[in-house]
Coordinates of C-alpha atoms in Angstrom, one line a residue:
M1 CA -202.0 86.1 79.3
T2 CA -205.5 85.1 80.5
P3 CA -207.4 82.5 78.5
E4 CA -209.6 85.2 77.0
E5 CA -206.5 87.2 76.0
V6 CA -205.1 84.0 74.3
I7 CA -208.2 83.7 72.2
I8 CA -208.1 87.3 71.1
R9 CA -204.3 87.2 70.4
T10 CA -204.7 84.0 68.4
Q11 CA -207.6 85.4 66.3
T12 CA -205.6 88.5 65.5
I13 CA -202.6 86.5 64.3
L14 CA -204.8 84.2 62.2
K15 CA -206.7 87.1 60.7
E16 CA -203.5 89.0 59.7
N17 CA -202.3 85.8 57.9
S18 CA -205.6 84.5 56.6
K19 CA -204.6 84.6 53.0
D20 CA -201.6 82.3 53.8
W21 CA -203.2 79.6 55.8
Q22 CA -206.9 79.3 54.8
E23 CA -206.5 78.2 51.2
R24 CA -203.7 75.8 52.3
Y25 CA -205.8 74.1 54.9
V26 CA -208.9 73.8 52.6
N27 CA -206.6 72.0 50.2
Y28 CA -205.1 69.8 52.9
L29 CA -208.4 68.6 54.2
T30 CA -210.3 68.3 50.9
K31 CA -207.6 66.1 49.4
S32 CA -206.9 64.2 52.6
V33 CA -210.6 63.2 53.0
E34 CA -210.7 62.1 49.3
N35 CA -207.6 59.9 49.8
I36 CA -208.6 58.2 53.0
P37 CA -210.0 55.0 51.3
S38 CA -206.8 54.6 49.3
I39 CA -204.6 55.2 52.4
V40 CA -206.5 52.7 54.5
E41 CA -206.2 50.1 51.7
K42 CA -202.4 50.6 51.6
R43 CA -202.2 50.2 55.3
Q44 CA -204.0 46.9 55.1
L45 CA -201.2 45.5 53.0
F46 CA -198.8 45.1 55.9
H47 CA -199.0 43.7 59.5
K48 CA -197.9 45.8 62.4
W49 CA -195.5 43.8 64.5
G50 CA -194.6 44.0 68.2
N51 CA -194.8 47.3 70.0
L52 CA -194.4 49.5 66.9
N53 CA -197.1 52.0 66.0
V54 CA -197.8 53.4 62.6
Y55 CA -198.1 57.2 62.1
F56 CA -199.1 59.3 59.1
T57 CA -199.2 63.0 58.5
I58 CA -201.9 65.2 57.0
G59 CA -199.3 66.2 54.4
R60 CA -198.9 62.6 53.3
A61 CA -202.7 62.2 53.4
K62 CA -203.1 65.1 51.0
D63 CA -200.6 63.6 48.6
N64 CA -202.0 60.0 49.0
S65 CA -198.5 58.9 50.0
G66 CA -197.5 55.3 50.4
D67 CA -195.0 56.1 53.2
F68 CA -195.9 55.1 56.7
D69 CA -193.8 56.1 59.7
L70 CA -192.9 53.4 62.2
R71 CA -192.5 54.6 65.8
Y72 CA -191.5 52.9 69.0
Q73 CA -192.7 54.8 72.1
G74 CA -193.0 57.9 70.0
Q75 CA -189.6 57.8 68.2
S76 CA -189.4 57.3 64.5
V77 CA -187.3 54.2 63.9
G78 CA -188.1 53.3 60.3
S79 CA -190.8 53.6 57.6
V80 CA -192.8 51.2 55.5
N81 CA -193.4 52.1 51.8
V82 CA -196.3 50.6 49.8
S83 CA -195.7 51.1 46.1
K84 CA -198.4 51.6 43.5
E85 CA -197.9 47.9 42.6
G86 CA -198.5 46.9 46.2
K87 CA -194.8 46.0 47.0
V88 CA -194.1 46.6 50.7
T89 CA -190.6 47.6 51.8
L90 CA -188.9 48.7 55.0
H91 CA -186.8 51.8 54.9
I92 CA -184.3 53.0 57.5
S93 CA -182.9 56.4 56.9
E94 CA -179.4 57.5 57.9
E95 CA -180.8 59.6 60.8
Q96 CA -183.1 56.8 62.0
Y97 CA -180.1 54.4 62.0
K98 CA -178.0 56.8 63.9
N99 CA -180.7 57.3 66.6
N100 CA -181.5 53.6 66.7
C101 CA -177.9 52.8 67.4
N102 CA -177.6 55.6 70.0
E103 CA -177.7 54.0 73.5
K104 CA -179.2 57.2 74.8
Y105 CA -182.4 56.0 73.1
F106 CA -182.1 52.2 72.7
I107 CA -179.8 49.4 73.8
G108 CA -178.9 46.4 71.7
Y109 CA -180.1 47.5 68.3
P110 CA -178.9 45.0 65.6
K111 CA -176.7 47.7 64.0
S112 CA -174.7 45.3 61.8
I113 CA -177.9 43.9 60.2
C114 CA -180.5 46.7 60.2
L115 CA -178.4 49.2 58.3
P116 CA -179.6 52.3 56.4
S117 CA -181.7 50.8 53.6
G118 CA -181.1 53.2 50.7
K119 CA -183.7 53.7 48.0
E120 CA -184.5 50.1 47.4
G121 CA -185.4 49.3 51.0
Y122 CA -185.8 45.8 52.5
D123 CA -188.6 43.4 51.6
W124 CA -191.0 43.8 54.6
K125 CA -192.1 40.1 54.6
K126 CA -189.0 38.2 53.4
S127 CA -185.8 40.0 54.1
V128 CA -183.5 39.1 57.0
E129 CA -183.2 42.8 57.8
A130 CA -186.9 43.4 58.2
K131 CA -187.3 40.2 60.3
E132 CA -184.5 41.3 62.7
F133 CA -185.9 44.8 62.8
R134 CA -189.3 43.5 63.8
K135 CA -187.9 41.0 66.3
Y136 CA -185.9 43.8 68.0
Y137 CA -188.9 46.1 68.5
K138 CA -191.1 43.2 69.5
S139 CA -189.1 43.0 72.8
H140 CA -190.2 45.3 75.6
L141 CA -187.5 48.0 75.3
E142 CA -187.5 51.0 77.6
K143 CA -186.9 54.0 75.4
Q144 CA -184.5 56.6 76.9
G145 CA -184.8 60.4 76.1
H146 CA -187.7 62.4 74.6
Q147 CA -190.0 61.3 77.3
E148 CA -192.8 63.6 76.2
H149 CA -193.0 61.8 72.9
K150 CA -193.0 58.5 74.8
Y151 CA -195.9 59.4 77.0
E152 CA -197.9 60.9 74.1
N153 CA -197.5 57.6 72.3
Q154 CA -198.4 55.5 75.3
L155 CA -201.5 57.5 76.0
L156 CA -202.6 57.3 72.3
V157 CA -202.3 53.6 72.6
E158 CA -204.3 53.7 75.9
F159 CA -207.1 55.8 74.3
F160 CA -207.2 53.4 71.2
K161 CA -207.8 50.3 73.3
E162 CA -211.2 48.5 73.4
H163 CA -213.8 50.2 75.6
S164 CA -213.6 47.8 78.5
D165 CA -209.8 47.8 78.7
K166 CA -209.0 51.5 79.1
S167 CA -208.7 53.8 82.0
L168 CA -210.9 56.5 80.5
C169 CA -214.0 55.1 78.8
G170 CA -215.8 57.0 76.0
I171 CA -212.6 58.3 74.4
Q172 CA -211.0 57.5 71.0
P173 CA -208.1 59.3 69.3
V174 CA -208.8 60.8 65.9
T175 CA -207.0 58.6 63.4
I176 CA -206.8 58.5 59.7
G177 CA -210.1 56.9 58.6
D178 CA -210.7 55.2 62.0
S179 CA -207.7 53.0 61.3
D180 CA -204.7 52.6 63.6
L181 CA -202.9 55.4 61.8
F182 CA -201.9 57.9 64.5
F183 CA -201.2 61.5 63.4
Q184 CA -200.6 64.9 64.9
L185 CA -202.6 67.8 63.3
T186 CA -200.2 70.7 62.7
T187 CA -201.3 74.3 63.1
P188 CA -199.9 77.5 61.6
L189 CA -199.0 78.6 65.2
T190 CA -196.3 78.1 67.7
A191 CA -197.8 78.4 71.2
S192 CA -195.2 78.3 73.9
T193 CA -195.9 78.9 77.5
S194 CA -195.3 82.6 77.1
E195 CA -195.9 83.6 73.5
I196 CA -198.1 82.9 70.5
K197 CA -196.6 83.4 67.0
Y198 CA -197.5 82.7 63.4
A199 CA -195.5 79.9 61.9
P200 CA -196.3 79.3 58.2
Q201 CA -193.9 76.4 57.7
K202 CA -193.3 74.6 61.0
G203 CA -196.2 75.3 63.2
G204 CA -196.9 73.5 66.4
G205 CA -199.0 70.3 66.4
I206 CA -202.0 69.4 68.6
D207 CA -200.5 66.7 70.9
I208 CA -203.6 64.5 70.9
L209 CA -206.9 65.1 69.1
A210 CA -209.6 62.9 70.3
R211 CA -213.4 62.3 70.6
R212 CA -214.6 62.1 74.2
N213 CA -218.3 61.0 74.3
R214 CA -218.5 62.3 70.7
V215 CA -217.2 65.8 71.7
L216 CA -214.0 66.9 69.9
T217 CA -211.2 67.1 72.5
I218 CA -207.8 68.8 72.3
F219 CA -205.1 67.7 74.7
E220 CA -201.8 69.6 75.4
L221 CA -199.5 67.1 77.0
K222 CA -196.5 67.5 79.3
D223 CA -194.2 64.9 80.8
E224 CA -193.7 66.8 84.1
F225 CA -196.0 68.6 86.5
K226 CA -194.4 71.9 87.3
T227 CA -195.5 74.7 89.6
K228 CA -193.5 77.2 87.6
G229 CA -192.8 77.5 83.9
E230 CA -195.0 74.8 82.3
N231 CA -197.7 74.8 85.0
P232 CA -201.3 73.9 84.4
E233 CA -202.4 77.5 83.9
K234 CA -199.8 78.1 81.2
V235 CA -200.3 74.7 79.6
I236 CA -204.1 75.3 79.2
C237 CA -203.3 78.5 77.4
Q238 CA -201.3 76.6 74.8
A239 CA -204.2 74.3 74.3
I240 CA -206.6 77.2 74.0
A241 CA -204.5 78.8 71.2
Y242 CA -204.7 75.5 69.2
A243 CA -208.4 75.2 69.9
T244 CA -209.0 78.7 68.7
F245 CA -207.3 77.8 65.5
I246 CA -209.7 74.9 65.1
V247 CA -212.7 77.3 65.7
E248 CA -211.3 79.7 63.0
L249 CA -210.7 76.8 60.7
C250 CA -214.4 75.8 61.1
G251 CA -215.3 79.3 59.9
T252 CA -213.7 78.6 56.4
K253 CA -214.7 76.4 53.5
A254 CA -212.7 73.6 55.2
K255 CA -215.3 73.2 57.9
D256 CA -217.2 70.2 56.6
K257 CA -214.1 68.4 55.5
F258 CA -212.4 69.0 58.9
W259 CA -215.3 67.4 60.8
E260 CA -215.4 64.5 58.3
F261 CA -211.7 64.0 58.7
C262 CA -212.2 63.8 62.5
G263 CA -214.8 61.0 62.1
Y264 CA -218.0 63.0 62.4
S265 CA -220.9 62.6 60.0
G266 CA -224.0 64.8 59.5
E267 CA -224.5 68.5 59.2
K268 CA -222.6 70.8 61.5
H269 CA -224.3 74.0 62.7
G270 CA -221.3 76.0 63.8
N271 CA -222.3 76.0 67.5
E272 CA -220.3 72.9 68.5
K273 CA -218.4 72.7 71.8
I274 CA -214.7 71.7 71.9
N275 CA -213.2 70.3 75.0
V276 CA -209.7 71.8 75.8
S277 CA -207.7 69.8 78.3
I278 CA -204.2 69.7 79.8
L279 CA -202.7 66.2 80.0
M280 CA -200.1 66.1 82.7
P281 CA -198.7 63.7 85.4
D282 CA -200.9 63.5 88.5
P283 CA -199.4 65.7 91.2
G284 CA -200.7 63.2 93.7
D285 CA -202.1 65.7 96.2
G286 CA -205.8 65.7 95.1
T287 CA -205.8 69.3 93.9
V288 CA -207.2 70.6 90.7
P289 CA -205.8 73.4 88.5
E290 CA -206.7 77.0 89.4
F291 CA -208.4 77.6 86.1
M292 CA -211.0 75.0 87.1
H293 CA -212.3 77.5 89.7
K294 CA -212.8 80.3 87.1
E295 CA -215.0 80.6 84.0
R296 CA -214.5 77.2 82.2
V297 CA -216.7 77.8 79.2
L298 CA -215.2 80.4 76.9
A299 CA -216.8 82.2 74.0
V300 CA -214.9 82.8 70.9
P301 CA -215.7 86.2 69.4
G302 CA -217.3 86.0 65.9
S303 CA -218.3 82.3 66.4
K304 CA -221.1 80.4 68.2
M305 CA -218.6 77.7 69.1
K306 CA -217.5 77.4 72.7
L307 CA -214.4 76.1 74.4
E308 CA -214.8 74.1 77.6
L309 CA -211.7 73.9 79.8
H310 CA -210.7 70.6 81.5
Y311 CA -207.8 68.9 83.2
T312 CA -206.7 65.3 82.8
Y313 CA -204.0 63.6 84.9
Y314 CA -202.1 60.4 84.1
D315 CA -199.9 57.9 85.9
K316 CA -196.4 57.9 84.4
E317 CA -195.6 54.4 85.4
N318 CA -198.4 52.7 83.4
A319 CA -199.7 55.5 81.2
T320 CA -203.2 55.4 82.5
I321 CA -205.6 58.2 83.4
T322 CA -206.0 58.8 87.1
R323 CA -208.3 61.9 87.3
T324 CA -210.1 64.1 84.8
S325 CA -212.9 66.6 84.7
L326 CA -213.9 65.4 81.2

């Protein structure tokens, strides 16, 4: 499909299922924005150690949950729970324990100490288990497997750095309440390299949602640069599908809450631009994607909003941006 065909196909799917997703996303965003101060307050009750990052979901934000996902290079390795009384505990599920002990992912995990925690969990500050857990992930491990999740996490960290320290200035990932809580905005779509489908329960997530010089930017990330299959022309179409969903979302009652959730203040007029970019390893030959030589600013029928297409290349060795049209 061409980029224009992707937009039309996505709009058709969303229109056919509007009764299912619109009210749900209005509810998600309204409640999430209301709960942000409480979520940030809970987050401040525990210190992030070592190379762990803290993730949250929009579903948890809607429910004002006290469960925070701990990830190492993109892989979920445990969670921190903050109770209503302010008690902070580490929880390790059976699945997390199994993966942590799997040498296809990590080597040397303290499997005899950091066991599945059960319902009670381990005291985050005082328990031996939590101390050993933090100590292990404080070391500079090299995660094996699921490399796409690894690079996504590393680039989020890169984008979150102070202005003078990062390889792409003027960019900031959208986080929960401008805290360090990373998240992935799920959509009611699955957009593979060849097909777009409606997915009411387990839709695809936007890999990285960011603000680049105050312009909302959607990144679709891949861990390999391929000339066939997941090539730049197909990857940009995935990103366009997710961006089209955002445009359609901004045509509902959720519009203002969405922009507020993404860190924007002030009135929105419905004619905003969204950057849509691939995020792929630099092929190293100085070329740019074919779609950059065609129409790069796309209209979305029924909306005054525009999609502007871009490419962004990164170095896999140190997760820094090498070239971009942004």
